[in-house]
Amino acid sequence: MKEAGFSVTVPATTANLGPGFDHLGLALSLTMTIEVATAPQWEVEYKDKEYAELPTDETNLIVQTIQQVVAKYHKTASPQKLVVSSDIPLGKGLGSSATAIAAGIEIANEVAHLQLETQDKLRIGSELEGHADNVTAALLGGLTVSYFTDEEMEVLTFPTPPIGVVILVPPVALKTEASRGLLPEQLTHKEAVRGSAAGSVMTAAIAQEDWATAGRMMERDLFHEPYRKVGFPNFDEIRVACHEAGAYGMTISGAGPSLFIAVPPTTEKQVAASLDERFPHYQAIALQPATTGAIITK
Ligand code: HSE
């Protein structure tokens, strides 16, 4: 029997928000939509030029995710054709791989009738990604805070924060593994305590919708920014310009190479225009946080 097709839409995400390294994620108003229909063999078609170089056969990340998920539950998935449309910049620190993994989990759940619980999807996604920040926000939408180890997983969600977002996207992509390779094996106890305090105060400030404090703490990260910022042309100058333009705070988006800027609601276009003009190396995109995570449409 040929099954009726369906589509899955998953948002882009930004991870870390500075000191929330590997455990804070925020869904953004860019999406990937995948039309799914049964086919004689696995095939992926990307509608957008930026994605043209990705594999379109069984080595594709979405297809691999589907196959890994169904195999985990000792099932098989009949081959599908996946037609992918996306406005998420690829390899630019906006969670494009987590979005693909979240989509793969949803498609596997649908085609193999797995009836996965949300908690299962969150764990599988985090295991496949290696960390929970992007994939939890991609699956659930809004802002997520995760504790993820081999033994335990806690994911809490916040209502969508009342901010605008500007993302500065440079022309060149960066692989997450390469960016993680810049990080030290160890931090001193003192640094870890200060980094955690910045993260805790930032998360508490987000809970209180005090974005002036959250934005300040976003810029106090000690877990990754000091090691990664060297790769960003004009990092400190851009940060000052963001403040001058009225932003709450600026930090690296995920592993980079984009920058995430939290701004007062409705000011994102104006801030993006001013940064676009001042830093032509980057493309400034004005966005909002996204409330909706991965969603299936039949
Ligand atoms: N937390 C991750 C990192 C996000 O910063 O490396 C990118 O996958």
Short mmCIF file of C-alpha atoms and ligand atoms in Angstrom, two decimals:
data_model
loop_
_atom_site.label_atom_id
_atom_site.label_comp_id
_atom_site.label_asym_id
_atom_site.label_seq_id
_atom_site.Cartn_x
_atom_site.Cartn_y
_atom_site.Cartn_z
CA MET A 1 0.00 0.00 0.00
CA LYS A 2 1.37 3.42 -0.93
CA GLU A 3 1.20 5.77 2.03
CA ALA A 4 0.09 9.38 1.68
CA GLY A 5 2.92 11.89 1.92
CA PHE A 6 3.42 14.41 4.69
CA SER A 7 5.79 17.22 5.51
CA VAL A 8 7.86 18.15 8.53
CA THR A 9 8.94 21.69 9.37
CA VAL A 10 11.75 22.35 11.86
CA PRO A 11 13.16 25.71 13.01
CA ALA A 12 16.76 26.93 13.01
CA THR A 13 18.33 27.33 16.44
CA THR A 14 21.09 29.23 18.17
CA ALA A 15 22.98 27.46 20.95
CA ASN A 16 24.83 28.52 24.09
CA LEU A 17 23.73 32.18 24.31
CA GLY A 18 27.24 32.67 25.69
CA PRO A 19 27.73 30.87 29.03
CA GLY A 20 24.95 28.30 28.45
CA PHE A 21 27.54 26.17 26.64
CA ASP A 22 26.06 22.92 25.29
CA HIS A 23 22.86 23.31 27.35
CA LEU A 24 20.91 26.42 26.25
CA GLY A 25 19.15 26.56 22.88
CA LEU A 26 16.75 29.03 21.28
CA ALA A 27 14.57 28.34 18.24
CA LEU A 28 14.61 31.04 15.56
CA SER A 29 12.23 32.15 12.81
CA LEU A 30 14.01 30.37 9.96
CA THR A 31 12.82 26.92 8.91
CA MET A 32 13.59 23.77 6.99
CA THR A 33 10.57 22.01 5.44
CA ILE A 34 10.82 18.47 4.10
CA GLU A 35 8.14 16.97 1.88
CA VAL A 36 8.15 13.19 2.38
CA ALA A 37 6.66 10.61 0.00
CA THR A 38 7.29 6.89 -0.53
CA ALA A 39 9.68 6.16 -3.42
CA PRO A 40 11.48 3.19 -5.03
CA GLN A 41 14.73 4.22 -3.31
CA TRP A 42 15.99 6.81 -0.83
CA GLU A 43 16.47 10.13 -2.54
CA VAL A 44 16.93 13.69 -1.30
CA GLU A 45 16.31 16.78 -3.38
CA TYR A 46 17.47 20.16 -2.08
CA LYS A 47 15.59 23.13 -3.48
CA ASP A 48 18.13 25.68 -2.30
CA LYS A 49 21.47 26.31 -4.00
CA GLU A 50 23.32 26.59 -0.70
CA TYR A 51 22.49 22.93 0.05
CA ALA A 52 23.41 21.65 -3.42
CA GLU A 53 26.66 20.03 -2.30
CA LEU A 54 25.09 17.82 0.36
CA PRO A 55 24.71 14.11 -0.38
CA THR A 56 21.35 13.12 -1.85
CA ASP A 57 21.61 9.36 -1.30
CA GLU A 58 21.62 7.15 1.80
CA THR A 59 24.67 8.95 3.18
CA ASN A 60 22.56 12.08 3.66
CA LEU A 61 22.29 13.14 7.35
CA ILE A 62 18.47 13.16 7.35
CA VAL A 63 18.30 9.70 5.77
CA GLN A 64 21.00 8.36 8.10
CA THR A 65 19.10 9.71 11.10
CA ILE A 66 15.87 8.04 9.93
CA GLN A 67 17.67 4.73 9.46
CA GLN A 68 19.48 4.93 12.81
CA VAL A 69 16.27 5.75 14.67
CA VAL A 70 14.21 2.94 13.12
CA ALA A 71 17.08 0.46 13.64
CA LYS A 72 17.20 1.43 17.34
CA TYR A 73 13.60 0.20 17.61
CA HIS A 74 14.30 -2.92 15.47
CA LYS A 75 12.15 -1.66 12.62
CA THR A 76 12.80 -0.71 9.02
CA ALA A 77 11.62 2.28 7.03
CA SER A 78 10.49 1.94 3.44
CA PRO A 79 12.45 4.24 1.09
CA GLN A 80 11.23 7.82 0.80
CA LYS A 81 11.87 10.80 -1.41
CA LEU A 82 12.64 13.89 0.67
CA VAL A 83 12.27 17.30 -0.94
CA VAL A 84 13.97 19.88 1.26
CA SER A 85 13.38 23.65 1.26
CA SER A 86 15.31 25.70 3.78
CA ASP A 87 16.18 29.29 4.53
CA ILE A 88 18.63 28.24 7.28
CA PRO A 89 22.21 29.20 6.41
CA LEU A 90 24.21 25.97 6.19
CA GLY A 91 27.19 25.40 8.49
CA LYS A 92 26.94 28.90 9.92
CA GLY A 93 26.15 28.23 13.59
CA LEU A 94 22.36 28.17 13.24
CA GLY A 95 21.91 24.49 14.07
CA SER A 96 21.42 23.24 10.51
CA SER A 97 22.61 19.73 11.45
CA ALA A 98 20.39 19.63 14.56
CA THR A 99 17.46 20.74 12.41
CA ALA A 100 18.20 17.88 9.99
CA ILE A 101 18.47 15.39 12.88
CA ALA A 102 15.22 16.62 14.47
CA ALA A 103 13.52 16.25 11.07
CA GLY A 104 14.96 12.75 10.66
CA ILE A 105 13.61 11.69 14.06
CA GLU A 106 10.13 13.01 13.22
CA ILE A 107 10.15 11.31 9.82
CA ALA A 108 11.33 8.00 11.33
CA ASN A 109 8.59 8.23 13.94
CA GLU A 110 6.01 8.78 11.23
CA VAL A 111 7.09 6.27 8.57
CA ALA A 112 7.83 3.43 10.99
CA HIS A 113 4.91 4.22 13.34
CA LEU A 114 7.24 4.32 16.34
CA GLN A 115 4.96 6.41 18.57
CA LEU A 116 7.95 7.98 20.28
CA GLU A 117 7.42 10.06 23.40
CA THR A 118 8.86 13.59 23.41
CA GLN A 119 11.46 12.49 25.96
CA ASP A 120 12.64 9.72 23.58
CA LYS A 121 13.01 12.20 20.72
CA LEU A 122 15.00 14.59 22.93
CA ARG A 123 17.38 11.86 24.09
CA ILE A 124 17.89 10.33 20.64
CA GLY A 125 18.52 13.76 19.12
CA SER A 126 20.99 14.71 21.84
CA GLU A 127 22.82 11.40 21.50
CA LEU A 128 23.11 11.84 17.74
CA GLU A 129 24.27 15.47 18.08
CA GLY A 130 26.51 14.81 21.10
CA HIS A 131 24.94 17.71 23.01
CA ALA A 132 21.41 18.79 23.75
CA ASP A 133 21.25 22.53 23.10
CA ASN A 134 20.28 22.92 19.42
CA VAL A 135 18.30 19.73 18.96
CA THR A 136 16.03 20.22 21.98
CA ALA A 137 15.14 23.74 20.79
CA ALA A 138 14.63 22.41 17.23
CA LEU A 139 12.24 19.73 18.50
CA LEU A 140 10.35 21.83 21.07
CA GLY A 141 10.67 25.45 19.90
CA GLY A 142 11.20 28.35 22.31
CA LEU A 143 14.14 28.38 24.70
CA THR A 144 15.39 25.13 26.20
CA VAL A 145 17.71 24.38 29.11
CA SER A 146 19.07 20.85 29.21
CA TYR A 147 21.07 18.57 31.48
CA PHE A 148 22.23 15.65 29.36
CA THR A 149 24.49 12.75 30.34
CA ASP A 150 24.56 9.04 29.44
CA GLU A 151 22.42 8.33 32.48
CA GLU A 152 20.12 11.31 32.84
CA MET A 153 18.28 13.91 30.84
CA GLU A 154 16.30 16.94 32.03
CA VAL A 155 14.96 19.46 29.55
CA LEU A 156 13.11 22.55 30.74
CA THR A 157 11.49 25.03 28.39
CA PHE A 158 10.89 28.75 28.72
CA PRO A 159 8.11 30.66 27.03
CA THR A 160 9.44 32.33 23.89
CA PRO A 161 11.54 35.27 25.12
CA PRO A 162 10.32 38.82 24.40
CA ILE A 163 13.29 39.89 22.28
CA GLY A 164 14.20 40.54 18.68
CA VAL A 165 17.21 38.76 17.22
CA VAL A 166 19.88 39.82 14.77
CA ILE A 167 22.25 37.23 13.33
CA LEU A 168 25.45 38.34 11.61
CA VAL A 169 26.35 35.65 9.07
CA PRO A 170 29.84 35.64 7.52
CA PRO A 171 30.42 34.25 4.02
CA VAL A 172 32.45 31.19 5.08
CA ALA A 173 31.02 28.11 6.85
CA LEU A 174 32.71 26.49 9.87
CA LYS A 175 32.51 22.87 10.97
CA THR A 176 31.42 22.40 14.59
CA GLU A 177 34.21 19.82 15.18
CA ALA A 178 36.82 22.34 14.03
CA SER A 179 35.37 25.00 16.32
CA ARG A 180 35.21 22.55 19.26
CA GLY A 181 38.84 21.69 18.55
CA LEU A 182 39.77 25.22 19.69
CA LEU A 183 38.49 24.54 23.22
CA PRO A 184 40.79 23.59 26.11
CA GLU A 185 40.63 20.18 27.79
CA GLN A 186 40.40 21.81 31.21
CA LEU A 187 39.46 25.03 32.98
CA THR A 188 40.61 26.02 36.43
CA HIS A 189 38.09 25.63 39.26
CA LYS A 190 37.90 29.42 39.56
CA GLU A 191 37.11 29.85 35.86
CA ALA A 192 34.46 27.11 35.96
CA VAL A 193 32.79 28.75 38.97
CA ARG A 194 32.74 32.17 37.27
CA GLY A 195 31.48 30.71 34.00
CA SER A 196 28.69 28.83 35.79
CA ALA A 197 27.73 31.93 37.77
CA ALA A 198 27.41 33.92 34.52
CA GLY A 199 25.21 31.16 33.07
CA SER A 200 23.03 30.88 36.19
CA VAL A 201 22.50 34.64 36.47
CA MET A 202 21.76 34.84 32.73
CA THR A 203 19.18 32.03 32.94
CA ALA A 204 17.57 33.57 36.03
CA ALA A 205 17.47 36.96 34.29
CA ILE A 206 15.82 35.35 31.22
CA ALA A 207 13.23 33.80 33.56
CA GLN A 208 12.51 37.27 34.94
CA GLU A 209 12.49 38.78 31.44
CA ASP A 210 15.33 41.06 32.56
CA TRP A 211 17.17 41.14 29.25
CA ALA A 212 19.46 44.00 30.25
CA THR A 213 21.05 41.64 32.81
CA ALA A 214 20.73 38.57 30.57
CA GLY A 215 22.52 40.44 27.75
CA ARG A 216 25.34 41.51 30.06
CA MET A 217 25.85 37.96 31.37
CA MET A 218 25.70 36.61 27.79
CA GLU A 219 28.98 38.44 27.28
CA ARG A 220 30.69 36.91 30.35
CA ASP A 221 31.21 33.42 28.96
CA LEU A 222 34.42 31.62 29.94
CA PHE A 223 33.64 28.19 28.45
CA HIS A 224 34.18 28.93 24.77
CA GLU A 225 34.14 32.57 23.68
CA PRO A 226 37.71 33.37 24.78
CA TYR A 227 39.02 30.52 22.61
CA ARG A 228 36.75 31.00 19.61
CA LYS A 229 36.56 34.77 19.29
CA VAL A 230 40.06 34.94 17.75
CA GLY A 231 38.52 33.60 14.54
CA PHE A 232 36.11 36.52 14.22
CA PRO A 233 37.26 39.62 12.40
CA ASN A 234 36.49 42.74 14.53
CA PHE A 235 34.81 40.79 17.38
CA ASP A 236 35.28 43.49 20.06
CA GLU A 237 34.45 46.30 17.65
CA ILE A 238 31.21 44.55 16.62
CA ARG A 239 30.26 44.07 20.26
CA VAL A 240 30.69 47.80 20.95
CA ALA A 241 28.67 48.62 17.80
CA CYS A 242 25.88 46.28 18.96
CA HIS A 243 25.68 48.14 22.28
CA GLU A 244 25.68 51.50 20.48
CA ALA A 245 22.78 50.20 18.33
CA GLY A 246 20.80 49.39 21.50
CA ALA A 247 21.39 45.60 21.71
CA TYR A 248 21.10 43.76 25.03
CA GLY A 249 24.06 41.56 24.23
CA MET A 250 26.12 39.87 21.53
CA THR A 251 27.74 36.46 21.52
CA ILE A 252 28.84 33.67 19.17
CA SER A 253 25.89 31.74 17.72
CA GLY A 254 26.53 28.10 18.64
CA ALA A 255 29.99 27.09 17.50
CA GLY A 256 30.08 30.06 15.07
CA PRO A 257 30.92 31.48 12.65
CA SER A 258 27.75 33.63 12.98
CA LEU A 259 27.11 36.07 15.80
CA PHE A 260 23.88 36.17 17.83
CA ILE A 261 22.59 39.54 19.01
CA ALA A 262 19.63 39.92 21.39
CA VAL A 263 17.83 43.23 20.91
CA PRO A 264 14.69 44.87 22.33
CA PRO A 265 11.52 43.60 20.61
CA THR A 266 10.69 45.21 17.24
CA THR A 267 14.15 46.82 16.91
CA GLU A 268 15.74 43.88 15.05
CA LYS A 269 15.36 45.36 11.55
CA GLN A 270 16.78 48.70 12.56
CA VAL A 271 19.75 47.12 14.40
CA ALA A 272 20.36 44.73 11.49
CA ALA A 273 20.40 47.64 9.01
CA SER A 274 22.92 49.58 11.06
CA LEU A 275 25.24 46.55 11.53
CA ASP A 276 24.89 45.55 7.88
CA GLU A 277 26.14 48.93 6.80
CA ARG A 278 28.98 49.03 9.30
CA PHE A 279 30.27 45.45 8.86
CA PRO A 280 29.79 44.51 5.19
CA HIS A 281 31.80 41.27 5.69
CA TYR A 282 28.67 39.91 7.42
CA GLN A 283 25.09 39.58 6.22
CA ALA A 284 22.76 40.86 8.98
CA ILE A 285 19.47 38.95 9.29
CA ALA A 286 16.60 40.26 11.46
CA LEU A 287 14.68 37.44 13.16
CA GLN A 288 12.46 36.58 16.10
CA PRO A 289 12.56 33.66 18.50
CA ALA A 290 10.30 30.84 17.26
CA THR A 291 7.60 29.39 19.49
CA THR A 292 7.00 26.28 17.41
CA GLY A 293 9.39 23.35 17.21
CA ALA A 294 9.28 20.42 14.79
CA ILE A 295 5.82 19.97 13.35
CA ILE A 296 4.30 17.37 11.02
CA THR A 297 1.67 18.40 8.47
CA LYS A 298 -0.44 15.81 6.63
N1 HSE B 1 27.15 23.87 21.92
C1 HSE B 1 27.71 23.58 20.65
C2 HSE B 1 29.08 24.25 20.53
C3 HSE B 1 26.79 24.08 19.57
O1 HSE B 1 29.18 25.40 20.90
O2 HSE B 1 30.03 23.62 20.08
C4 HSE B 1 27.22 23.71 18.19
O3 HSE B 1 26.78 22.45 17.85
#
